[in-house]
Every structure is written in structure tokens, then in C-alpha cells.
PDB file of C-alpha atoms in Angstrom:
ATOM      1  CA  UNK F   1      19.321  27.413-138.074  1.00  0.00           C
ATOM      2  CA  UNK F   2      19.963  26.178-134.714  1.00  0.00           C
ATOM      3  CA  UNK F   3      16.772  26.613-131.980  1.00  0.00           C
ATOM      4  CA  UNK F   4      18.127  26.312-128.171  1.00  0.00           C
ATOM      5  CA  UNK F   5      15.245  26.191-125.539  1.00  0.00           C
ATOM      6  CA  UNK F   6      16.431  26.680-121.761  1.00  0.00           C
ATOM      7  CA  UNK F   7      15.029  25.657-118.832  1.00  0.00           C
ATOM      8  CA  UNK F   8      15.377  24.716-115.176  1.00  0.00           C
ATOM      9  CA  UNK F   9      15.960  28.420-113.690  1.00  0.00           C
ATOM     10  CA  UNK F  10      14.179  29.954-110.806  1.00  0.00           C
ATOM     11  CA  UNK F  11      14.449  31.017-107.451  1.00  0.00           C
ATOM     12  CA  UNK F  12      17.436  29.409-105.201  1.00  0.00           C
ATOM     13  CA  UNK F  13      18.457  30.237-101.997  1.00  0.00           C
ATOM     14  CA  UNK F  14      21.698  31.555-101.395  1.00  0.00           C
ATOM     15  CA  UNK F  15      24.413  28.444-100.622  1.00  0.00           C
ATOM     16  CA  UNK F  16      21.843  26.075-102.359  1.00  0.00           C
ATOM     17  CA  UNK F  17      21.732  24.484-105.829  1.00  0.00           C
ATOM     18  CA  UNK F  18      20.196  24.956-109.461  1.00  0.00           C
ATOM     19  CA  UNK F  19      20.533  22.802-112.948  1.00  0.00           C
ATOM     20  CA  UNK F  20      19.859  24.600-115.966  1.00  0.00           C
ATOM     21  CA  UNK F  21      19.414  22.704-119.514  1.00  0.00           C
ATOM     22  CA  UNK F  22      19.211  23.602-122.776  1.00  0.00           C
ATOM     23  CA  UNK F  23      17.653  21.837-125.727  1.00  0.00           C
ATOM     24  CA  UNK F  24      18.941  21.940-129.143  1.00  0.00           C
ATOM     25  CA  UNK F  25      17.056  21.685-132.270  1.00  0.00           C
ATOM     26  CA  UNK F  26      19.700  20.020-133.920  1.00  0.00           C
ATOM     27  CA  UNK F  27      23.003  17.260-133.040  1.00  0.00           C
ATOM     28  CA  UNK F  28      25.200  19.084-130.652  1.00  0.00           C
ATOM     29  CA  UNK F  29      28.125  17.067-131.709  1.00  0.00           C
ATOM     30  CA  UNK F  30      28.272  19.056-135.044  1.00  0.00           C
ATOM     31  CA  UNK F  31      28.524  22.176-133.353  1.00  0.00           C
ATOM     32  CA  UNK F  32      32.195  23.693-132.428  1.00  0.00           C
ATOM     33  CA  UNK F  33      31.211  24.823-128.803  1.00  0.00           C
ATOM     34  CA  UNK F  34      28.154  25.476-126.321  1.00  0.00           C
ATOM     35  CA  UNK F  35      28.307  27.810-123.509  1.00  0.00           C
ATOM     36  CA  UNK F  36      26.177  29.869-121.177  1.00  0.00           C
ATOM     37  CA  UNK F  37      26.108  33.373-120.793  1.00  0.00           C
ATOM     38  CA  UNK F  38      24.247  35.459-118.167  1.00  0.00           C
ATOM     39  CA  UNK F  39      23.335  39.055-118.158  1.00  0.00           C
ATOM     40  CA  UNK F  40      22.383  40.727-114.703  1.00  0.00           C
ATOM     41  CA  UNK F  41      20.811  44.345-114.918  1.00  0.00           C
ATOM     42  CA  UNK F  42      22.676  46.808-116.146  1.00  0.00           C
ATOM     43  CA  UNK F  43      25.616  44.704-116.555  1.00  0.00           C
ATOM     44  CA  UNK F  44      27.177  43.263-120.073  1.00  0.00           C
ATOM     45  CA  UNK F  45      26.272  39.692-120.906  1.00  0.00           C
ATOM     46  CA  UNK F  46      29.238  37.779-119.694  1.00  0.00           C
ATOM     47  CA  UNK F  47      30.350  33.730-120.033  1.00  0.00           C
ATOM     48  CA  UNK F  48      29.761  31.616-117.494  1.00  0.00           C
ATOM     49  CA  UNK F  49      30.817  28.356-119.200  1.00  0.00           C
ATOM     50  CA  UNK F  50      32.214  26.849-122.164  1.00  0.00           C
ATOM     51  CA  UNK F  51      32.369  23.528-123.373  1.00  0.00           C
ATOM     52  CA  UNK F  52      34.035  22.432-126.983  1.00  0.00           C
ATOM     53  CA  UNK F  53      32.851  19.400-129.052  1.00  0.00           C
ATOM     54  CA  UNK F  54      36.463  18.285-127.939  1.00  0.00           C
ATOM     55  CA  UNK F  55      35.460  17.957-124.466  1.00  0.00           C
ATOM     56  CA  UNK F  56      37.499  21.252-123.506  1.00  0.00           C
ATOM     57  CA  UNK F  57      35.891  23.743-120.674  1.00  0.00           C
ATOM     58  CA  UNK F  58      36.402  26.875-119.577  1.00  0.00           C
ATOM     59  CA  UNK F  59      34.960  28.798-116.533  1.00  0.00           C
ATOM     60  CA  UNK F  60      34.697  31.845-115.392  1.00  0.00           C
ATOM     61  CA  UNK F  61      36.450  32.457-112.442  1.00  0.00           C
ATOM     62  CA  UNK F  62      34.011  33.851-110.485  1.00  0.00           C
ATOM     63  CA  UNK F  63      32.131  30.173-110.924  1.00  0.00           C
ATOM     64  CA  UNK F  64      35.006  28.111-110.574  1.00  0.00           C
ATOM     65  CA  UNK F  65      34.682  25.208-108.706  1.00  0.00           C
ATOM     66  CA  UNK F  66      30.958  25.733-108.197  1.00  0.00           C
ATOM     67  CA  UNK F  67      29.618  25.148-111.790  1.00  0.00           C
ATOM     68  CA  UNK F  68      30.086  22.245-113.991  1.00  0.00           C
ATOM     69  CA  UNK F  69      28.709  22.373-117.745  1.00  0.00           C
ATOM     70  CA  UNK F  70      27.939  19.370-119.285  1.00  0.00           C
ATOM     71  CA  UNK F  71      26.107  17.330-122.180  1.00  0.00           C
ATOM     72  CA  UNK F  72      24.167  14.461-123.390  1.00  0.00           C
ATOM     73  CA  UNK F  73      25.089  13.894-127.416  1.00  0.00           C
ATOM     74  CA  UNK F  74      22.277  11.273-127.304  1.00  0.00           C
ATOM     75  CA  UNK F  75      19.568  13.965-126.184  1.00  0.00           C
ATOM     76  CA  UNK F  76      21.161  16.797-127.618  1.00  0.00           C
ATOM     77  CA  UNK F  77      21.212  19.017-124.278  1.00  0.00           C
ATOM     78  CA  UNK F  78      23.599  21.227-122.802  1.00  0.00           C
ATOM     79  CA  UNK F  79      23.245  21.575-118.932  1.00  0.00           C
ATOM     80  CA  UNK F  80      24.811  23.964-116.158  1.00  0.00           C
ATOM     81  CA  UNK F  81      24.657  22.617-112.540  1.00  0.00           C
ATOM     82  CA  UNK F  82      24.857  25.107-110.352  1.00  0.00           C
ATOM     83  CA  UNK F  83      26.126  24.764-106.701  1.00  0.00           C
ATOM     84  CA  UNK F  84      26.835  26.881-103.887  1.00  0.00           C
ATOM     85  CA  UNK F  85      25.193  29.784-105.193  1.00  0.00           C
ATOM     86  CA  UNK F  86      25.292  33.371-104.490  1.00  0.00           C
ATOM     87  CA  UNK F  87      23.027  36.479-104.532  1.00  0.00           C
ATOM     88  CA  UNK F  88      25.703  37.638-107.381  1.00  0.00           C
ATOM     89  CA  UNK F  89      24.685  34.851-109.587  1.00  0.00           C
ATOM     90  CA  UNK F  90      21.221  36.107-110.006  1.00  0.00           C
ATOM     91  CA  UNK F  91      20.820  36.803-113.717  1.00  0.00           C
ATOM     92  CA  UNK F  92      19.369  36.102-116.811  1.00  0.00           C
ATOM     93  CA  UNK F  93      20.867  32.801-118.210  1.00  0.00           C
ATOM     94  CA  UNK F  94      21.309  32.262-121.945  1.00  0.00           C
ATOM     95  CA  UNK F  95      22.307  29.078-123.531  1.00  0.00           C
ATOM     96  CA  UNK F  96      24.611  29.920-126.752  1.00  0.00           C
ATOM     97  CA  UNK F  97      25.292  27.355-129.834  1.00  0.00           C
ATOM     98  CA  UNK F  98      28.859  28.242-131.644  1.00  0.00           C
ATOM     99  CA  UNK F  99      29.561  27.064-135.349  1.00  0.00           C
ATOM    100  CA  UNK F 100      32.369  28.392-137.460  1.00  0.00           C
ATOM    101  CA  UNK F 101      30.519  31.226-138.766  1.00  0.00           C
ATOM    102  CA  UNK F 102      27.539  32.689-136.562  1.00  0.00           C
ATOM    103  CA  UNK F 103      26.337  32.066-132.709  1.00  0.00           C
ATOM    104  CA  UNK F 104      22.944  31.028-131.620  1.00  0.00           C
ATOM    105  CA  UNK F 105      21.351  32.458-129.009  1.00  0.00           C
ATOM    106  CA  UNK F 106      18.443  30.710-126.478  1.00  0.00           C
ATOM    107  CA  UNK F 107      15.336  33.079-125.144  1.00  0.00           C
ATOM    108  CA  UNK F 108      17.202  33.075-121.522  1.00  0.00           C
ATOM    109  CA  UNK F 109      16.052  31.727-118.163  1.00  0.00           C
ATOM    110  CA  UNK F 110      15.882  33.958-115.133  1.00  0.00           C
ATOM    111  CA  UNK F 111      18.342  33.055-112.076  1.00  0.00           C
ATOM    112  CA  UNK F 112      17.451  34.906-108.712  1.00  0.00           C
ATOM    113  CA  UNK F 113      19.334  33.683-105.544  1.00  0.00           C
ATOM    114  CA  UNK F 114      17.585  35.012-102.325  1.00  0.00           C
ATOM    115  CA  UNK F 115      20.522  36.121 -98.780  1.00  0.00           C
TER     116      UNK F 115
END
């Protein structure tokens, strides 16, 4: 059982910045891949970000060049800095754990950039 604790969202103004971290209960460098998600209302939960234990990411293109995930083996954290934001980024932000057989899911962190 993995337990992934967010943190760090709020309220942002548009064109300004936000870092986002997640907390795992257990090593990150055993797990295949961590991403975050974000769900805005009535929209599907979508990926953000990617990041493998190999080092490999993947974006969304939407976020492209404005988000970088990252990690810290040593504290066992996954984080999302966010720059340049838009009013389209407000969402719900959910920090996932991937292993070879199930995902785990965070409690989510709201995200509301202000125009």
C-alpha cells in the first residue's frame, strides 16, 4: 500500500507561479513511475506529468515548457513547479504512484488561477 499526501496548491494569479509536492509513504525509487493528474469540473481527469524511475518525462502539451516534474529519492517526494500559469490550469491536482500492477492515487490539491 502506497499513501501519497499532496500539498502546496492554492490560489495563483494568472502569469504567476505554483509548486506542488507530494509525499510518499514509501521509497519512490521502487516505484515504476509518478505523475500528476488534474481534473477540472466536469472534465475527465487528465495527465499533466510523468516521470519514470528511469528519469524519463512526459508532458502534456498544453503544459509544455511551463511545468517541470521532479523528485527527491532521499525525501521520497514528487513535485510539480508550475510557471506561467493560466485560468485553464485551475483544477484539482492529484499526485499518482504507478507499480506494475495497480496505481495509487493522492486525496488531490485544489489549483485556482485568478485573470
Amino acid at each position: 500500500q502506497v499513501q501519497l499526501v499532496e500539498s502546496g496548491g492554492g490560489l495563483v494569479q494568472a502569469g504567476g507561479s505554483l509548486r506542488l509536492s507530494c509525499a510518499a509513504s514509501v521509497s519512490i525509487a521502487s516505484l515504476n513511475r509518478m505523475s500528476w493528474y488534474r481534473q477540472a469540473p466536469g472534465k475527465q481527469r487528465e495527465l499533466v506529468a510523468a516521470l519514470t524511475s528511469a528519469g524519463t518525462t512526459n508532458y502534456a502539451d498544453s503544459v509544455k515548457g511551463r511545468f517541470t516534474i521532479s523528485r527527491d529519492n532521499a525525501k521520497n517526494t514528487v513535485s510539480l513547479q508550475m510557471n506561467s500559469v493560466k485560468p485553464e490550469d485551475t483544477a484539482v491536482y492529484y499526485c499518482a504512484a504507478h507499480t506494475a500492477w495497480t496505481t495509487y492515487w493522492g486525496q488531490g490539491t485544489q489549483v485556482t488561477v485568478s485573470s
